[in-house]
Amino acid sequence: MSLLCRVTVLVDNHVSGTRKELEAEHGLSLYIETPNSTFLFDCGHTGLAWENAKKMGVDLSAVKQVVLSHSHYDHAGGFPSLLKYCQPEALYTGKNFWQEKYSYDKGNDEYLYKGCGFTMKDVDSWGIEQKVCQSVLPLDDYVSIVTGFEKYYDFETIPEKFVRGKDKVPDPFDDEICVLLPEGAGLTMVMGCSHVGILNMVATVKKRLNLPVYSVMGGIHLSTATEERMDRTIQELTRLGVKNINLCHCSGQNNMATGSVIEIR
């Protein structure tokens, strides 16, 4: 079976054991190649991803599209520094991306800013078109992005500490989007953090696209979850038909890391 897509991890919380020359940070950035295009999914926090890309021989100048899973700093903060290496034509986001994000620090009774650090006006001044995904939006003939995830699993809840906007209201993460790559007769789903729940996301994609999800890849925000919660999630993913699970960043169980390359056929 011929290769359809290739995913290279430019930055993650950890470094692959075989790539000692690379560096890690709390963040995520993936370089995705399809038969039609090359694009980035998330940009990490500081721009370290672009230094790693150079060490790996990844040509960032080919990047014309950038997809940001949501506007937290560890996924979107590295975007402005990317402009030193390429000139993206389009930035893909979900709705309400520009509502500022915070996390409540109970110990110090304060709200900590967790947003991307740049604005819509900045993007306009850089000459980049923002494209907002409302449901399903194709990037090319092979790849789509999806948002607007429905709630199927009541136990997948968003921690109360995550709030947004000047009124610090609970953040529903309706800006969250994921990437869909072709895999055989089905799909690979690539996620940034899965704040809305990985099971909710997979169930929504299966229903909306009427296609099986064979693989999930990325962060599922269960690094502080109990073993019971993690086991239940893995069991339910299997029941939903997911055969391959490649986790990183905020997942609690990681088998992807900076320097990893995953091929999808």
Coordinates of C-alpha atoms in Angstrom, one line a residue:
M1 CA 0.0 0.0 0.0
S2 CA 1.5 3.4 -1.0
L3 CA 2.3 6.1 1.5
L4 CA -0.4 8.7 1.7
C5 CA 0.7 11.1 4.5
R6 CA 3.7 11.6 6.8
V7 CA 3.6 13.2 10.2
T8 CA 6.9 14.6 11.8
V9 CA 6.9 15.7 15.4
L10 CA 8.8 19.0 15.5
V11 CA 8.3 19.6 19.2
D12 CA 6.7 17.7 22.1
N13 CA 7.2 17.4 25.8
H14 CA 9.8 14.7 25.3
V15 CA 12.5 13.9 22.7
S16 CA 12.7 10.6 20.9
G17 CA 15.4 8.4 22.4
T18 CA 17.2 8.3 19.0
R19 CA 17.4 12.1 18.5
K20 CA 19.7 13.4 21.2
E21 CA 20.4 16.6 19.2
L22 CA 16.8 17.8 19.5
E23 CA 15.1 19.7 22.3
A24 CA 11.7 19.5 24.0
E25 CA 9.3 21.9 25.6
H26 CA 5.8 21.8 27.0
G27 CA 4.0 22.2 23.6
L28 CA 3.2 20.5 20.3
S29 CA 4.0 21.1 16.7
L30 CA 3.5 18.6 13.8
Y31 CA 4.7 18.9 10.2
I32 CA 2.3 17.1 8.0
E33 CA 3.0 16.1 4.4
T34 CA 0.2 14.9 2.0
P35 CA 0.3 14.2 -1.8
N36 CA -1.0 17.7 -2.4
S37 CA 0.4 19.9 0.4
T38 CA 2.6 20.5 3.3
F39 CA 1.2 22.2 6.4
L40 CA 1.8 22.6 10.2
F41 CA -0.6 21.5 12.9
D42 CA 0.2 23.6 15.9
C43 CA 3.3 25.6 16.5
G44 CA 4.5 24.8 20.1
H45 CA 5.2 27.5 22.6
T46 CA 8.5 29.4 21.9
G47 CA 9.6 28.6 18.4
L48 CA 11.9 25.8 19.5
A49 CA 10.0 23.7 16.9
W50 CA 11.7 25.6 14.1
E51 CA 15.1 25.0 15.4
N52 CA 14.4 21.3 15.7
A53 CA 13.0 21.4 12.1
K54 CA 16.4 22.7 10.8
K55 CA 18.3 20.0 12.7
M56 CA 15.9 17.4 11.1
G57 CA 16.3 18.8 7.6
V58 CA 12.6 19.8 7.5
D59 CA 12.0 22.5 4.9
L60 CA 9.6 25.0 6.5
S61 CA 9.6 27.2 3.4
A62 CA 7.2 24.8 1.9
V63 CA 4.5 25.6 4.5
K64 CA 1.6 27.6 3.1
Q65 CA -1.0 26.6 5.6
V66 CA -1.0 26.5 9.4
V67 CA -3.7 24.8 11.5
L68 CA -4.0 25.7 15.2
S69 CA -5.9 23.2 17.3
H70 CA -6.9 25.9 19.9
S71 CA -5.5 29.1 21.2
H72 CA -3.6 27.9 24.3
Y73 CA 0.0 29.2 24.4
D74 CA 1.6 25.7 24.1
H75 CA 0.0 25.1 20.8
A76 CA -0.3 28.6 19.2
G77 CA 2.4 30.7 20.9
G78 CA 5.1 29.7 18.4
F79 CA 3.2 31.0 15.4
P80 CA 4.7 34.5 15.2
S81 CA 8.3 33.2 15.2
L82 CA 7.4 30.9 12.3
L83 CA 7.3 34.0 10.0
K84 CA 11.1 34.1 10.1
Y85 CA 11.1 30.9 8.2
C86 CA 8.1 31.0 5.8
Q87 CA 5.2 33.1 4.8
P88 CA 1.9 31.2 5.3
E89 CA -1.0 32.1 3.2
A90 CA -3.7 30.9 5.5
L91 CA -4.2 30.3 9.2
Y92 CA -7.0 27.9 10.1
T93 CA -8.7 28.1 13.5
G94 CA -12.0 27.2 15.1
K95 CA -14.6 29.8 16.1
N96 CA -14.0 32.1 19.1
F97 CA -10.2 31.5 18.8
W98 CA -9.5 35.1 19.8
Q99 CA -11.3 34.9 23.2
E100 CA -8.5 35.1 25.7
K101 CA -7.8 32.0 27.7
Y102 CA -7.0 31.7 31.4
S103 CA -6.4 29.0 34.0
Y104 CA -7.5 29.6 37.6
D105 CA -4.7 29.0 40.1
K106 CA -6.6 28.0 43.3
G107 CA -3.5 28.1 45.5
N108 CA -2.8 31.7 44.7
D109 CA -6.4 32.7 44.0
E110 CA -5.5 34.2 40.6
Y111 CA -6.1 33.8 36.9
L112 CA -3.1 33.0 34.8
Y113 CA -3.1 34.0 31.1
K114 CA -2.8 30.9 28.9
G115 CA -3.6 32.5 25.5
C116 CA -1.6 32.6 22.2
G117 CA 0.0 36.0 22.8
F118 CA -1.0 37.5 19.4
T119 CA -4.2 39.0 18.0
M120 CA -6.4 39.0 14.9
K121 CA -5.0 42.4 14.0
D122 CA -1.5 40.9 14.1
V123 CA -2.5 38.2 11.7
D124 CA -4.1 40.8 9.3
S125 CA -0.9 43.0 9.5
W126 CA 1.2 39.9 8.6
G127 CA -0.9 39.5 5.4
I128 CA -2.2 36.1 6.4
E129 CA -5.8 35.1 5.8
Q130 CA -7.6 33.6 8.7
K131 CA -10.0 30.8 7.8
V132 CA -12.5 29.7 10.4
C133 CA -13.7 26.2 10.5
Q134 CA -17.4 25.8 11.4
S135 CA -17.9 22.1 10.9
V136 CA -15.8 20.3 8.3
L137 CA -13.4 22.2 6.1
P138 CA -11.1 20.6 3.4
L139 CA -7.5 21.7 3.3
D140 CA -6.8 19.8 0.1
D141 CA -8.0 16.7 -1.8
Y142 CA -6.8 14.5 1.1
V143 CA -7.1 16.4 4.3
S144 CA -9.9 18.1 6.3
I145 CA -10.3 19.8 9.6
V146 CA -13.2 19.4 11.9
T147 CA -14.8 21.3 14.8
G148 CA -18.1 21.5 16.7
F149 CA -17.8 18.3 18.6
E150 CA -20.9 16.8 20.1
K151 CA -21.1 15.4 23.7
Y152 CA -21.6 11.6 23.8
Y153 CA -19.7 10.8 27.0
D154 CA -20.7 12.5 30.2
F155 CA -17.5 11.5 32.1
E156 CA -15.4 13.5 29.6
T157 CA -15.6 16.8 31.4
I158 CA -13.5 20.0 31.1
P159 CA -11.7 21.0 34.3
E160 CA -13.3 24.1 36.0
K161 CA -10.0 25.9 36.1
F162 CA -10.2 26.6 32.3
V163 CA -12.0 29.9 31.6
R164 CA -12.0 32.5 28.9
G165 CA -12.9 36.1 28.1
K166 CA -12.9 39.2 30.3
D167 CA -15.7 37.7 32.5
K168 CA -13.7 34.5 33.0
V169 CA -16.6 32.2 32.0
P170 CA -16.1 28.4 31.8
D171 CA -14.3 27.6 28.5
P172 CA -16.2 25.1 26.4
F173 CA -13.2 24.9 24.0
D174 CA -15.5 25.4 21.0
D175 CA -12.4 26.7 19.2
E176 CA -10.9 23.2 19.2
I177 CA -10.3 21.5 15.9
C178 CA -8.6 18.3 14.7
V179 CA -7.1 17.2 11.4
L180 CA -8.4 14.2 9.5
L181 CA -5.9 12.3 7.3
P182 CA -6.9 9.4 5.0
E183 CA -5.9 5.9 6.2
G184 CA -7.0 3.1 3.9
A185 CA -10.8 3.2 3.7
G186 CA -11.0 5.2 6.9
L187 CA -9.4 8.1 8.8
T188 CA -6.5 9.0 11.1
M189 CA -7.5 11.8 13.6
V190 CA -4.8 14.2 14.7
M191 CA -5.5 16.2 17.9
G192 CA -3.8 18.9 19.8
C193 CA -5.2 18.5 23.3
S194 CA -8.7 17.0 23.0
H195 CA -10.0 19.3 25.8
V196 CA -13.6 18.4 24.7
G197 CA -12.9 14.7 25.1
I198 CA -11.2 12.3 22.7
L199 CA -14.2 10.0 22.8
N200 CA -16.6 12.8 22.0
M201 CA -14.3 13.8 19.1
V202 CA -14.0 10.3 17.6
A203 CA -17.7 9.7 17.9
T204 CA -18.5 13.0 16.3
V205 CA -16.2 12.4 13.4
K206 CA -17.5 8.9 12.8
K207 CA -21.1 10.2 12.7
R208 CA -20.5 13.3 10.7
L209 CA -18.1 11.8 8.1
N210 CA -19.7 8.3 8.1
L211 CA -16.2 6.8 8.0
P212 CA -14.3 4.6 10.4
V213 CA -11.6 6.1 12.5
Y214 CA -8.7 3.7 12.5
S215 CA -6.0 5.7 14.3
V216 CA -5.8 8.6 16.7
M217 CA -2.7 10.7 17.1
G218 CA -1.7 13.6 19.4
G219 CA -2.7 14.8 22.8
I220 CA -5.7 13.6 24.8
H221 CA -5.3 15.7 28.0
L222 CA -5.3 12.8 30.4
S223 CA -1.8 13.4 32.0
T224 CA -3.5 13.8 35.5
A225 CA -6.2 11.2 34.9
T226 CA -6.6 8.2 37.1
E227 CA -5.6 4.8 35.8
E228 CA -9.2 3.8 35.8
R229 CA -10.1 6.8 33.6
M230 CA -7.3 6.1 31.2
D231 CA -8.2 2.4 30.9
R232 CA -11.8 3.3 30.3
T233 CA -10.8 5.7 27.6
I234 CA -8.6 3.2 25.8
Q235 CA -11.3 0.5 26.1
E236 CA -13.9 2.8 24.6
L237 CA -11.6 3.9 21.8
T238 CA -11.2 0.2 20.9
R239 CA -15.0 -0.2 21.0
L240 CA -15.3 2.7 18.6
G241 CA -13.1 0.9 16.1
V242 CA -9.8 2.7 16.8
K243 CA -6.9 0.3 16.1
N244 CA -3.8 2.5 16.5
I245 CA -3.2 5.0 19.3
N246 CA -0.2 7.3 19.1
L247 CA -0.2 9.7 22.0
C248 CA 2.0 12.7 23.1
H249 CA 2.1 16.0 24.9
C250 CA -0.7 16.0 27.5
S251 CA -1.8 12.4 27.3
G252 CA -0.3 10.6 30.3
Q253 CA 1.0 7.8 28.1
N254 CA 3.4 8.8 25.3
N255 CA 4.7 6.9 22.4
M256 CA 5.3 9.9 20.2
A257 CA 8.0 12.5 20.9
T258 CA 10.0 15.2 19.3
G259 CA 11.8 13.7 16.3
S260 CA 9.2 10.9 15.7
V261 CA 8.0 10.3 12.2
I262 CA 4.8 8.4 11.5
E263 CA 3.7 7.2 8.1
I264 CA 0.1 6.7 7.1
R265 CA -0.9 4.5 4.3

